[in-house]
mmCIF file of C-alpha atoms in Angstrom:
data_model
loop_
_atom_site.group_PDB
_atom_site.id
_atom_site.type_symbol
_atom_site.label_atom_id
_atom_site.label_comp_id
_atom_site.label_asym_id
_atom_site.label_seq_id
_atom_site.Cartn_x
_atom_site.Cartn_y
_atom_site.Cartn_z
ATOM 1 C CA UNK A 1 -60.212 -6.889 23.925
ATOM 2 C CA UNK A 2 -58.989 -8.802 26.981
ATOM 3 C CA UNK A 3 -59.495 -12.058 25.093
ATOM 4 C CA UNK A 4 -57.393 -10.742 22.188
ATOM 5 C CA UNK A 5 -54.585 -9.687 24.534
ATOM 6 C CA UNK A 6 -54.653 -13.110 26.209
ATOM 7 C CA UNK A 7 -54.371 -14.835 22.835
ATOM 8 C CA UNK A 8 -51.437 -12.624 21.833
ATOM 9 C CA UNK A 9 -49.604 -13.361 25.105
ATOM 10 C CA UNK A 10 -50.131 -17.085 24.611
ATOM 11 C CA UNK A 11 -48.708 -16.853 21.107
ATOM 12 C CA UNK A 12 -45.618 -14.981 22.350
ATOM 13 C CA UNK A 13 -45.005 -17.596 25.073
ATOM 14 C CA UNK A 14 -45.310 -20.398 22.540
ATOM 15 C CA UNK A 15 -42.732 -18.761 20.278
ATOM 16 C CA UNK A 16 -40.359 -18.320 23.211
ATOM 17 C CA UNK A 17 -40.616 -21.980 24.116
ATOM 18 C CA UNK A 18 -39.822 -23.161 20.599
ATOM 19 C CA UNK A 19 -37.103 -20.599 19.887
ATOM 20 C CA UNK A 20 -34.454 -23.214 20.695
ATOM 21 C CA UNK A 21 -36.602 -26.082 19.461
ATOM 22 C CA UNK A 22 -36.023 -28.426 16.555
ATOM 23 C CA UNK A 23 -36.326 -27.331 12.941
ATOM 24 C CA UNK A 24 -38.284 -30.450 12.121
ATOM 25 C CA UNK A 25 -40.626 -32.658 14.077
ATOM 26 C CA UNK A 26 -39.577 -35.915 12.448
ATOM 27 C CA UNK A 27 -36.266 -36.325 14.307
ATOM 28 C CA UNK A 28 -35.908 -38.578 17.325
ATOM 29 C CA UNK A 29 -38.571 -40.724 18.869
ATOM 30 C CA UNK A 30 -38.551 -39.958 22.593
ATOM 31 C CA UNK A 31 -41.135 -37.783 24.228
ATOM 32 C CA UNK A 32 -39.764 -34.632 25.861
ATOM 33 C CA UNK A 33 -41.044 -33.090 29.055
ATOM 34 C CA UNK A 34 -43.251 -30.772 27.042
ATOM 35 C CA UNK A 35 -44.862 -33.704 25.254
ATOM 36 C CA UNK A 36 -42.974 -33.157 21.982
ATOM 37 C CA UNK A 37 -40.313 -35.349 20.428
ATOM 38 C CA UNK A 38 -36.697 -35.168 21.534
ATOM 39 C CA UNK A 39 -33.951 -35.318 18.942
ATOM 40 C CA UNK A 40 -31.574 -38.196 19.618
ATOM 41 C CA UNK A 41 -27.904 -37.149 19.687
ATOM 42 C CA UNK A 42 -25.522 -40.097 19.786
ATOM 43 C CA UNK A 43 -22.078 -39.030 21.018
ATOM 44 C CA UNK A 44 -19.177 -41.348 20.216
ATOM 45 C CA UNK A 45 -16.307 -40.938 22.677
ATOM 46 C CA UNK A 46 -12.789 -42.312 22.832
ATOM 47 C CA UNK A 47 -12.402 -41.768 26.583
ATOM 48 C CA UNK A 48 -13.891 -44.228 29.059
ATOM 49 C CA UNK A 49 -16.965 -44.069 31.258
ATOM 50 C CA UNK A 50 -14.991 -42.985 34.332
ATOM 51 C CA UNK A 51 -13.078 -40.217 32.571
ATOM 52 C CA UNK A 52 -13.499 -36.499 33.125
ATOM 53 C CA UNK A 53 -14.177 -36.176 29.394
ATOM 54 C CA UNK A 54 -17.279 -38.334 29.863
ATOM 55 C CA UNK A 55 -18.422 -36.157 32.767
ATOM 56 C CA UNK A 56 -17.901 -33.026 30.679
ATOM 57 C CA UNK A 57 -19.941 -34.582 27.865
ATOM 58 C CA UNK A 58 -22.791 -35.220 30.305
ATOM 59 C CA UNK A 59 -22.615 -31.604 31.528
ATOM 60 C CA UNK A 60 -22.532 -30.402 27.918
ATOM 61 C CA UNK A 61 -25.799 -32.199 27.201
ATOM 62 C CA UNK A 62 -27.420 -30.834 30.348
ATOM 63 C CA UNK A 63 -26.432 -27.251 29.553
ATOM 64 C CA UNK A 64 -27.534 -27.484 25.924
ATOM 65 C CA UNK A 65 -30.885 -28.891 26.970
ATOM 66 C CA UNK A 66 -31.311 -26.191 29.605
ATOM 67 C CA UNK A 67 -30.760 -23.586 26.891
ATOM 68 C CA UNK A 68 -32.898 -25.383 24.314
ATOM 69 C CA UNK A 69 -36.030 -26.419 26.177
ATOM 70 C CA UNK A 70 -34.923 -30.036 26.727
ATOM 71 C CA UNK A 71 -35.018 -30.646 22.979
ATOM 72 C CA UNK A 72 -32.388 -33.404 22.827
ATOM 73 C CA UNK A 73 -31.848 -36.933 24.046
ATOM 74 C CA UNK A 74 -28.056 -37.189 24.431
ATOM 75 C CA UNK A 75 -26.824 -40.789 24.302
ATOM 76 C CA UNK A 76 -23.116 -41.105 25.112
ATOM 77 C CA UNK A 77 -21.061 -44.111 23.985
ATOM 78 C CA UNK A 78 -17.629 -44.162 25.720
ATOM 79 C CA UNK A 79 -14.522 -46.227 24.928
ATOM 80 C CA UNK A 80 -15.159 -46.263 21.159
ATOM 81 C CA UNK A 81 -18.215 -48.479 21.583
ATOM 82 C CA UNK A 82 -19.542 -47.355 18.209
ATOM 83 C CA UNK A 83 -16.353 -48.300 16.375
ATOM 84 C CA UNK A 84 -12.898 -47.098 15.345
ATOM 85 C CA UNK A 85 -11.952 -43.523 14.422
ATOM 86 C CA UNK A 86 -12.526 -44.261 10.752
ATOM 87 C CA UNK A 87 -15.849 -46.058 11.206
ATOM 88 C CA UNK A 88 -17.318 -43.386 13.460
ATOM 89 C CA UNK A 89 -16.099 -40.590 11.202
ATOM 90 C CA UNK A 90 -17.894 -42.209 8.281
ATOM 91 C CA UNK A 91 -21.041 -42.584 10.397
ATOM 92 C CA UNK A 92 -20.905 -38.911 11.365
ATOM 93 C CA UNK A 93 -20.522 -37.962 7.716
ATOM 94 C CA UNK A 94 -23.625 -39.929 6.745
ATOM 95 C CA UNK A 95 -25.506 -38.624 9.785
ATOM 96 C CA UNK A 96 -26.028 -41.891 11.665
ATOM 97 C CA UNK A 97 -23.783 -40.593 14.490
ATOM 98 C CA UNK A 98 -24.556 -37.009 15.425
ATOM 99 C CA UNK A 99 -21.467 -36.080 17.427
ATOM 100 C CA UNK A 100 -17.894 -37.198 18.143
ATOM 101 C CA UNK A 101 -15.595 -36.370 21.048
ATOM 102 C CA UNK A 102 -12.511 -38.244 19.932
ATOM 103 C CA UNK A 103 -10.450 -38.751 16.806
ATOM 104 C CA UNK A 104 -11.102 -38.251 13.098
ATOM 105 C CA UNK A 105 -10.233 -40.665 10.332
ATOM 106 C CA UNK A 106 -6.820 -40.090 8.790
ATOM 107 C CA UNK A 107 -7.876 -42.319 5.888
ATOM 108 C CA UNK A 108 -9.969 -39.448 4.547
ATOM 109 C CA UNK A 109 -7.437 -36.707 5.274
ATOM 110 C CA UNK A 110 -3.931 -37.481 6.632
ATOM 111 C CA UNK A 111 -3.820 -34.019 8.184
ATOM 112 C CA UNK A 112 -6.279 -35.324 10.770
ATOM 113 C CA UNK A 113 -3.360 -36.432 12.950
ATOM 114 C CA UNK A 114 -1.406 -33.175 12.774
ATOM 115 C CA UNK A 115 -2.562 -32.109 16.252
ATOM 116 C CA UNK A 116 -0.509 -35.024 17.576
ATOM 117 C CA UNK A 117 2.772 -33.679 16.234
ATOM 118 C CA UNK A 118 5.174 -34.565 19.059
ATOM 119 C CA UNK A 119 6.329 -31.864 21.424
ATOM 120 C CA UNK A 120 4.551 -28.967 19.766
ATOM 121 C CA UNK A 121 3.319 -28.247 23.253
ATOM 122 C CA UNK A 122 4.920 -29.970 26.223
ATOM 123 C CA UNK A 123 3.029 -28.250 29.028
ATOM 124 C CA UNK A 124 -0.624 -27.834 29.953
ATOM 125 C CA UNK A 125 0.180 -24.191 30.775
ATOM 126 C CA UNK A 126 0.453 -23.341 27.073
ATOM 127 C CA UNK A 127 -2.317 -25.550 25.657
ATOM 128 C CA UNK A 128 -4.821 -22.673 25.468
ATOM 129 C CA UNK A 129 -2.531 -20.692 23.190
ATOM 130 C CA UNK A 130 -1.482 -23.597 20.951
ATOM 131 C CA UNK A 131 -4.871 -25.353 20.656
ATOM 132 C CA UNK A 132 -7.471 -22.677 21.363
ATOM 133 C CA UNK A 133 -9.658 -20.812 18.899
ATOM 134 C CA UNK A 134 -7.497 -18.817 16.492
ATOM 135 C CA UNK A 135 -4.483 -21.123 16.751
ATOM 136 C CA UNK A 136 -3.067 -22.729 13.641
ATOM 137 C CA UNK A 137 -4.099 -26.225 14.719
ATOM 138 C CA UNK A 138 -7.644 -25.105 15.581
ATOM 139 C CA UNK A 139 -8.157 -23.470 12.184
ATOM 140 C CA UNK A 140 -6.600 -26.389 10.312
ATOM 141 C CA UNK A 141 -8.747 -29.015 12.071
ATOM 142 C CA UNK A 142 -11.831 -26.872 11.391
ATOM 143 C CA UNK A 143 -10.906 -26.879 7.699
ATOM 144 C CA UNK A 144 -10.311 -30.652 7.736
ATOM 145 C CA UNK A 145 -13.677 -31.293 9.400
ATOM 146 C CA UNK A 146 -15.446 -28.981 6.967
ATOM 147 C CA UNK A 147 -13.960 -30.918 4.057
ATOM 148 C CA UNK A 148 -15.431 -34.101 5.537
ATOM 149 C CA UNK A 149 -18.863 -32.566 5.940
ATOM 150 C CA UNK A 150 -18.458 -32.129 9.702
ATOM 151 C CA UNK A 151 -18.642 -29.112 12.014
ATOM 152 C CA UNK A 152 -15.642 -28.659 14.331
ATOM 153 C CA UNK A 153 -16.458 -27.064 17.694
ATOM 154 C CA UNK A 154 -13.094 -27.260 19.452
ATOM 155 C CA UNK A 155 -10.935 -29.578 21.521
ATOM 156 C CA UNK A 156 -11.387 -31.469 24.755
ATOM 157 C CA UNK A 157 -8.007 -31.760 26.492
ATOM 158 C CA UNK A 158 -7.524 -34.849 28.625
ATOM 159 C CA UNK A 159 -3.822 -34.779 29.410
ATOM 160 C CA UNK A 160 -0.337 -35.166 28.075
ATOM 161 C CA UNK A 161 0.243 -38.489 26.337
ATOM 162 C CA UNK A 162 2.572 -41.003 27.883
ATOM 163 C CA UNK A 163 3.786 -44.530 27.270
ATOM 164 C CA UNK A 164 2.719 -47.708 29.077
ATOM 165 C CA UNK A 165 4.544 -51.050 29.239
ATOM 166 C CA UNK A 166 3.419 -54.514 30.266
ATOM 167 C CA UNK A 167 6.150 -56.847 31.517
ATOM 168 C CA UNK A 168 9.787 -55.908 32.042
ATOM 169 C CA UNK A 169 10.933 -52.356 31.357
ATOM 170 C CA UNK A 170 14.266 -52.001 29.558
ATOM 171 C CA UNK A 171 17.120 -50.344 31.408
ATOM 172 C CA UNK A 172 17.237 -46.648 30.450
ATOM 173 C CA UNK A 173 13.960 -46.950 28.489
ATOM 174 C CA UNK A 174 14.206 -43.463 26.947
ATOM 175 C CA UNK A 175 17.849 -43.701 25.881
ATOM 176 C CA UNK A 176 18.132 -44.373 22.127
ATOM 177 C CA UNK A 177 21.301 -46.375 22.757
ATOM 178 C CA UNK A 178 19.793 -48.802 25.280
ATOM 179 C CA UNK A 179 18.841 -52.335 24.230
ATOM 180 C CA UNK A 180 15.064 -52.760 23.810
ATOM 181 C CA UNK A 181 15.283 -56.343 22.474
ATOM 182 C CA UNK A 182 12.603 -55.742 19.857
ATOM 183 C CA UNK A 183 9.872 -54.591 22.234
ATOM 184 C CA UNK A 184 6.769 -53.723 20.213
ATOM 185 C CA UNK A 185 5.033 -50.487 21.150
ATOM 186 C CA UNK A 186 1.671 -49.486 19.714
ATOM 187 C CA UNK A 187 1.381 -46.156 17.926
ATOM 188 C CA UNK A 188 -1.175 -44.618 15.609
ATOM 189 C CA UNK A 189 -0.717 -44.984 11.870
ATOM 190 C CA UNK A 190 0.972 -41.588 11.702
ATOM 191 C CA UNK A 191 4.648 -41.703 10.692
ATOM 192 C CA UNK A 192 5.695 -39.298 13.472
ATOM 193 C CA UNK A 193 5.051 -41.460 16.560
ATOM 194 C CA UNK A 194 6.477 -44.365 14.605
ATOM 195 C CA UNK A 195 9.619 -42.341 13.977
ATOM 196 C CA UNK A 196 9.927 -41.421 17.654
ATOM 197 C CA UNK A 197 9.570 -45.021 18.837
ATOM 198 C CA UNK A 198 12.049 -46.181 16.219
ATOM 199 C CA UNK A 199 14.533 -43.491 17.285
ATOM 200 C CA UNK A 200 14.196 -44.671 20.895
ATOM 201 C CA UNK A 201 14.949 -48.259 19.852
ATOM 202 C CA UNK A 202 11.445 -49.757 19.953
ATOM 203 C CA UNK A 203 9.497 -51.495 17.196
ATOM 204 C CA UNK A 204 6.342 -49.470 16.426
ATOM 205 C CA UNK A 205 3.138 -51.398 15.679
ATOM 206 C CA UNK A 206 -0.098 -49.815 14.454
ATOM 207 C CA UNK A 207 -3.125 -50.952 16.476
ATOM 208 C CA UNK A 208 -6.577 -49.334 16.628
ATOM 209 C CA UNK A 209 -7.166 -47.709 20.012
ATOM 210 C CA UNK A 210 -10.224 -49.839 20.756
ATOM 211 C CA UNK A 211 -8.028 -52.945 20.322
ATOM 212 C CA UNK A 212 -5.111 -51.793 22.508
ATOM 213 C CA UNK A 213 -6.384 -53.456 25.690
ATOM 214 C CA UNK A 214 -6.746 -56.914 24.162
ATOM 215 C CA UNK A 215 -3.506 -56.584 22.172
ATOM 216 C CA UNK A 216 -1.559 -55.655 25.307
ATOM 217 C CA UNK A 217 -3.218 -58.293 27.489
ATOM 218 C CA UNK A 218 -2.574 -61.033 24.942
ATOM 219 C CA UNK A 219 1.085 -60.059 24.493
ATOM 220 C CA UNK A 220 0.669 -59.125 20.844
ATOM 221 C CA UNK A 221 2.279 -55.798 21.835
ATOM 222 C CA UNK A 222 4.509 -54.994 24.805
ATOM 223 C CA UNK A 223 3.087 -51.562 25.424
ATOM 224 C CA UNK A 224 1.554 -48.545 23.833
ATOM 225 C CA UNK A 225 1.953 -44.846 23.218
ATOM 226 C CA UNK A 226 -1.012 -42.517 23.602
ATOM 227 C CA UNK A 227 -2.471 -42.910 27.099
ATOM 228 C CA UNK A 228 -2.617 -39.918 29.381
ATOM 229 C CA UNK A 229 -2.444 -40.611 33.105
ATOM 230 C CA UNK A 230 -6.232 -40.682 33.422
ATOM 231 C CA UNK A 231 -6.858 -43.168 30.633
ATOM 232 C CA UNK A 232 -3.893 -45.283 31.778
ATOM 233 C CA UNK A 233 -5.538 -45.592 35.172
ATOM 234 C CA UNK A 234 -9.180 -45.864 34.123
ATOM 235 C CA UNK A 235 -8.714 -48.235 31.202
ATOM 236 C CA UNK A 236 -5.435 -50.123 31.586
ATOM 237 C CA UNK A 237 -4.240 -50.227 35.202
ATOM 238 C CA UNK A 238 -4.920 -53.966 35.506
ATOM 239 C CA UNK A 239 -2.761 -54.953 32.513
ATOM 240 C CA UNK A 240 0.243 -52.574 32.623
ATOM 241 C CA UNK A 241 3.295 -52.578 34.882
ATOM 242 C CA UNK A 242 4.909 -49.237 34.023
ATOM 243 C CA UNK A 243 3.752 -45.786 33.004
ATOM 244 C CA UNK A 244 6.159 -43.216 31.561
ATOM 245 C CA UNK A 245 4.687 -39.649 31.501
ATOM 246 C CA UNK A 246 6.807 -38.583 28.537
ATOM 247 C CA UNK A 247 4.490 -35.766 27.407
ATOM 248 C CA UNK A 248 4.723 -36.989 23.832
ATOM 249 C CA UNK A 249 1.746 -34.976 22.653
ATOM 250 C CA UNK A 250 -1.322 -33.177 23.906
ATOM 251 C CA UNK A 251 -4.111 -35.721 24.271
ATOM 252 C CA UNK A 252 -6.801 -33.785 22.470
ATOM 253 C CA UNK A 253 -10.220 -35.061 21.498
ATOM 254 C CA UNK A 254 -11.899 -33.269 18.621
ATOM 255 C CA UNK A 255 -15.458 -32.116 19.292
ATOM 256 C CA UNK A 256 -17.303 -32.421 15.992
ATOM 257 C CA UNK A 257 -20.919 -32.564 14.902
ATOM 258 C CA UNK A 258 -22.295 -34.297 11.833
ATOM 259 C CA UNK A 259 -22.854 -31.688 9.130
ATOM 260 C CA UNK A 260 -26.165 -33.288 8.244
ATOM 261 C CA UNK A 261 -27.321 -33.039 11.841
ATOM 262 C CA UNK A 262 -25.938 -29.495 12.188
ATOM 263 C CA UNK A 263 -28.041 -28.327 9.268
ATOM 264 C CA UNK A 264 -31.231 -29.562 10.952
ATOM 265 C CA UNK A 265 -30.705 -27.371 14.012
ATOM 266 C CA UNK A 266 -31.956 -23.866 14.581
ATOM 267 C CA UNK A 267 -29.504 -20.990 14.925
ATOM 268 C CA UNK A 268 -30.198 -20.932 18.668
ATOM 269 C CA UNK A 269 -29.376 -24.630 18.982
ATOM 270 C CA UNK A 270 -26.170 -24.171 17.000
ATOM 271 C CA UNK A 271 -25.195 -21.293 19.292
ATOM 272 C CA UNK A 272 -25.800 -23.489 22.342
ATOM 273 C CA UNK A 273 -23.640 -26.310 20.940
ATOM 274 C CA UNK A 274 -20.872 -23.838 20.092
ATOM 275 C CA UNK A 275 -20.973 -22.047 23.446
ATOM 276 C CA UNK A 276 -20.869 -25.156 25.609
ATOM 277 C CA UNK A 277 -18.248 -26.873 23.461
ATOM 278 C CA UNK A 278 -16.001 -23.873 24.198
ATOM 279 C CA UNK A 279 -16.722 -24.413 27.892
ATOM 280 C CA UNK A 280 -15.590 -28.033 27.524
ATOM 281 C CA UNK A 281 -12.222 -26.811 26.223
ATOM 282 C CA UNK A 282 -11.699 -24.283 29.023
ATOM 283 C CA UNK A 283 -12.828 -26.675 31.754
ATOM 284 C CA UNK A 284 -10.788 -29.556 30.370
ATOM 285 C CA UNK A 285 -7.524 -27.635 30.731
ATOM 286 C CA UNK A 286 -8.242 -26.532 34.298
ATOM 287 C CA UNK A 287 -9.440 -29.982 35.369
ATOM 288 C CA UNK A 288 -6.563 -31.828 33.708
ATOM 289 C CA UNK A 289 -3.976 -29.739 35.531
ATOM 290 C CA UNK A 290 -5.479 -30.861 38.826
ATOM 291 C CA UNK A 291 -6.105 -34.468 37.854
ATOM 292 C CA UNK A 292 -2.849 -35.560 36.197
ATOM 293 C CA UNK A 293 -0.842 -35.894 39.403
ATOM 294 C CA UNK A 294 -3.811 -37.458 41.167
ATOM 295 C CA UNK A 295 -4.063 -40.141 38.494
ATOM 296 C CA UNK A 296 -0.351 -40.883 38.663
ATOM 297 C CA UNK A 297 -0.705 -41.358 42.426
ATOM 298 C CA UNK A 298 -3.624 -43.720 41.774
ATOM 299 C CA UNK A 299 -1.550 -45.687 39.258
ATOM 300 C CA UNK A 300 1.158 -46.158 41.885
ATOM 301 C CA UNK A 301 -1.446 -47.252 44.433
ATOM 302 C CA UNK A 302 -2.788 -49.785 41.903
ATOM 303 C CA UNK A 303 0.672 -51.322 41.513
ATOM 304 C CA UNK A 304 1.781 -49.544 38.333
ATOM 305 C CA UNK A 305 5.238 -48.000 38.634
ATOM 306 C CA UNK A 306 5.307 -44.421 37.351
ATOM 307 C CA UNK A 307 8.750 -43.497 36.052
ATOM 308 C CA UNK A 308 10.040 -40.143 37.325
ATOM 309 C CA UNK A 309 10.821 -37.574 34.627
ATOM 310 C CA UNK A 310 13.186 -34.608 34.873
ATOM 311 C CA UNK A 311 13.131 -31.526 32.673
ATOM 312 C CA UNK A 312 16.327 -32.757 31.021
ATOM 313 C CA UNK A 313 14.449 -35.898 29.950
ATOM 314 C CA UNK A 314 11.720 -33.833 28.266
ATOM 315 C CA UNK A 315 14.301 -31.627 26.573
ATOM 316 C CA UNK A 316 16.156 -34.656 25.223
ATOM 317 C CA UNK A 317 12.932 -36.223 23.918
ATOM 318 C CA UNK A 318 11.897 -32.940 22.297
ATOM 319 C CA UNK A 319 15.224 -32.785 20.464
ATOM 320 C CA UNK A 320 14.835 -36.377 19.274
ATOM 321 C CA UNK A 321 11.359 -35.489 17.985
ATOM 322 C CA UNK A 322 12.617 -32.403 16.163
ATOM 323 C CA UNK A 323 15.390 -34.389 14.519
ATOM 324 C CA UNK A 324 13.363 -37.469 13.599
ATOM 325 C CA UNK A 325 9.685 -36.502 13.470
ATOM 326 C CA UNK A 326 9.234 -32.905 12.412
ATOM 327 C CA UNK A 327 10.902 -33.298 8.977
ATOM 328 C CA UNK A 328 8.243 -35.922 8.167
ATOM 329 C CA UNK A 329 5.633 -33.167 8.242
ATOM 330 C CA UNK A 330 6.826 -32.080 4.799
ATOM 331 C CA UNK A 331 6.326 -35.517 3.243
ATOM 332 C CA UNK A 332 2.942 -36.010 4.892
ATOM 333 C CA UNK A 333 1.378 -32.557 4.711
ATOM 334 C CA UNK A 334 3.454 -30.626 2.193
ATOM 335 C CA UNK A 335 5.919 -27.767 2.474
ATOM 336 C CA UNK A 336 3.235 -25.089 2.851
ATOM 337 C CA UNK A 337 1.548 -26.729 5.848
ATOM 338 C CA UNK A 338 4.935 -27.380 7.458
ATOM 339 C CA UNK A 339 6.057 -23.767 6.971
ATOM 340 C CA UNK A 340 2.765 -22.337 8.234
ATOM 341 C CA UNK A 341 2.710 -24.556 11.302
ATOM 342 C CA UNK A 342 6.320 -23.919 12.179
ATOM 343 C CA UNK A 343 5.780 -20.172 11.798
ATOM 344 C CA UNK A 344 3.004 -20.313 14.415
ATOM 345 C CA UNK A 345 4.589 -22.774 16.823
ATOM 346 C CA UNK A 346 7.996 -21.115 16.844
ATOM 347 C CA UNK A 347 6.550 -17.857 18.207
#
């Protein structure tokens, strides 16, 4: 009888240990602490190695493994080391990249850039409402990811996007009437940032983010839109002369998992990924509020001049965006998407 009870207890303990284990034993090739195989999870990131986003990704992996019996081998590739938005999105779709904390290809669905609509949210104090679970943008990005065969788990917020310039800064750089002498400023391929730069008197140029450093250093472009204070410091401080914290858009990385990889996980593993991705979102907002001013101070200390901004400057830029950028939403996304988004963001 005692022997039977001992066998039953051993069986129960074994089930408990594998409850958050892998569905299959043919994934990954690294031995775990328990002697089994770990599942490799390659995470492609846009942010750099020294960014808070990278640190949050490391913590995410640690927490998931703590909840799942050390089942995974998380391998993080910062600074778009695995390729451009489009390339990595395609790799996630086919399952060769398991996870992305960055951008999604707009080649597959142009709505992928809608979260970057300028001045939807101009303050970190309201990011939770405008980008959190249940918001219009959250639900739309989840639908976009699902259509690509990906699982959307939320956003990682890394700041408010600004503009950086190498070389001389024009007088009154944010005044549409000032002379920019054809300065070329990098934007994404979306028509909205292009429209904003054009309205401000600059010449917009589309450059992949992983090519911005070399393009700026070589003089192919005079500056770029899209760097928050942290990425401006961590990735570009040695090649830029000015940073303008214009708050163009919320710098939001999408947290997505390959659908093929998602389907191999147990329900407990999926719950762990979902839970700790939500923690990334909450922590990213709190941390970014603290870090933005610190990074701007570091930029100044590194010799980059940070241009002071007043509330009137933000208001003027927001009006320029509404006049020149927001109407483009109709052409790009259709009247229904425009109406639905405006209904939510005008609350």
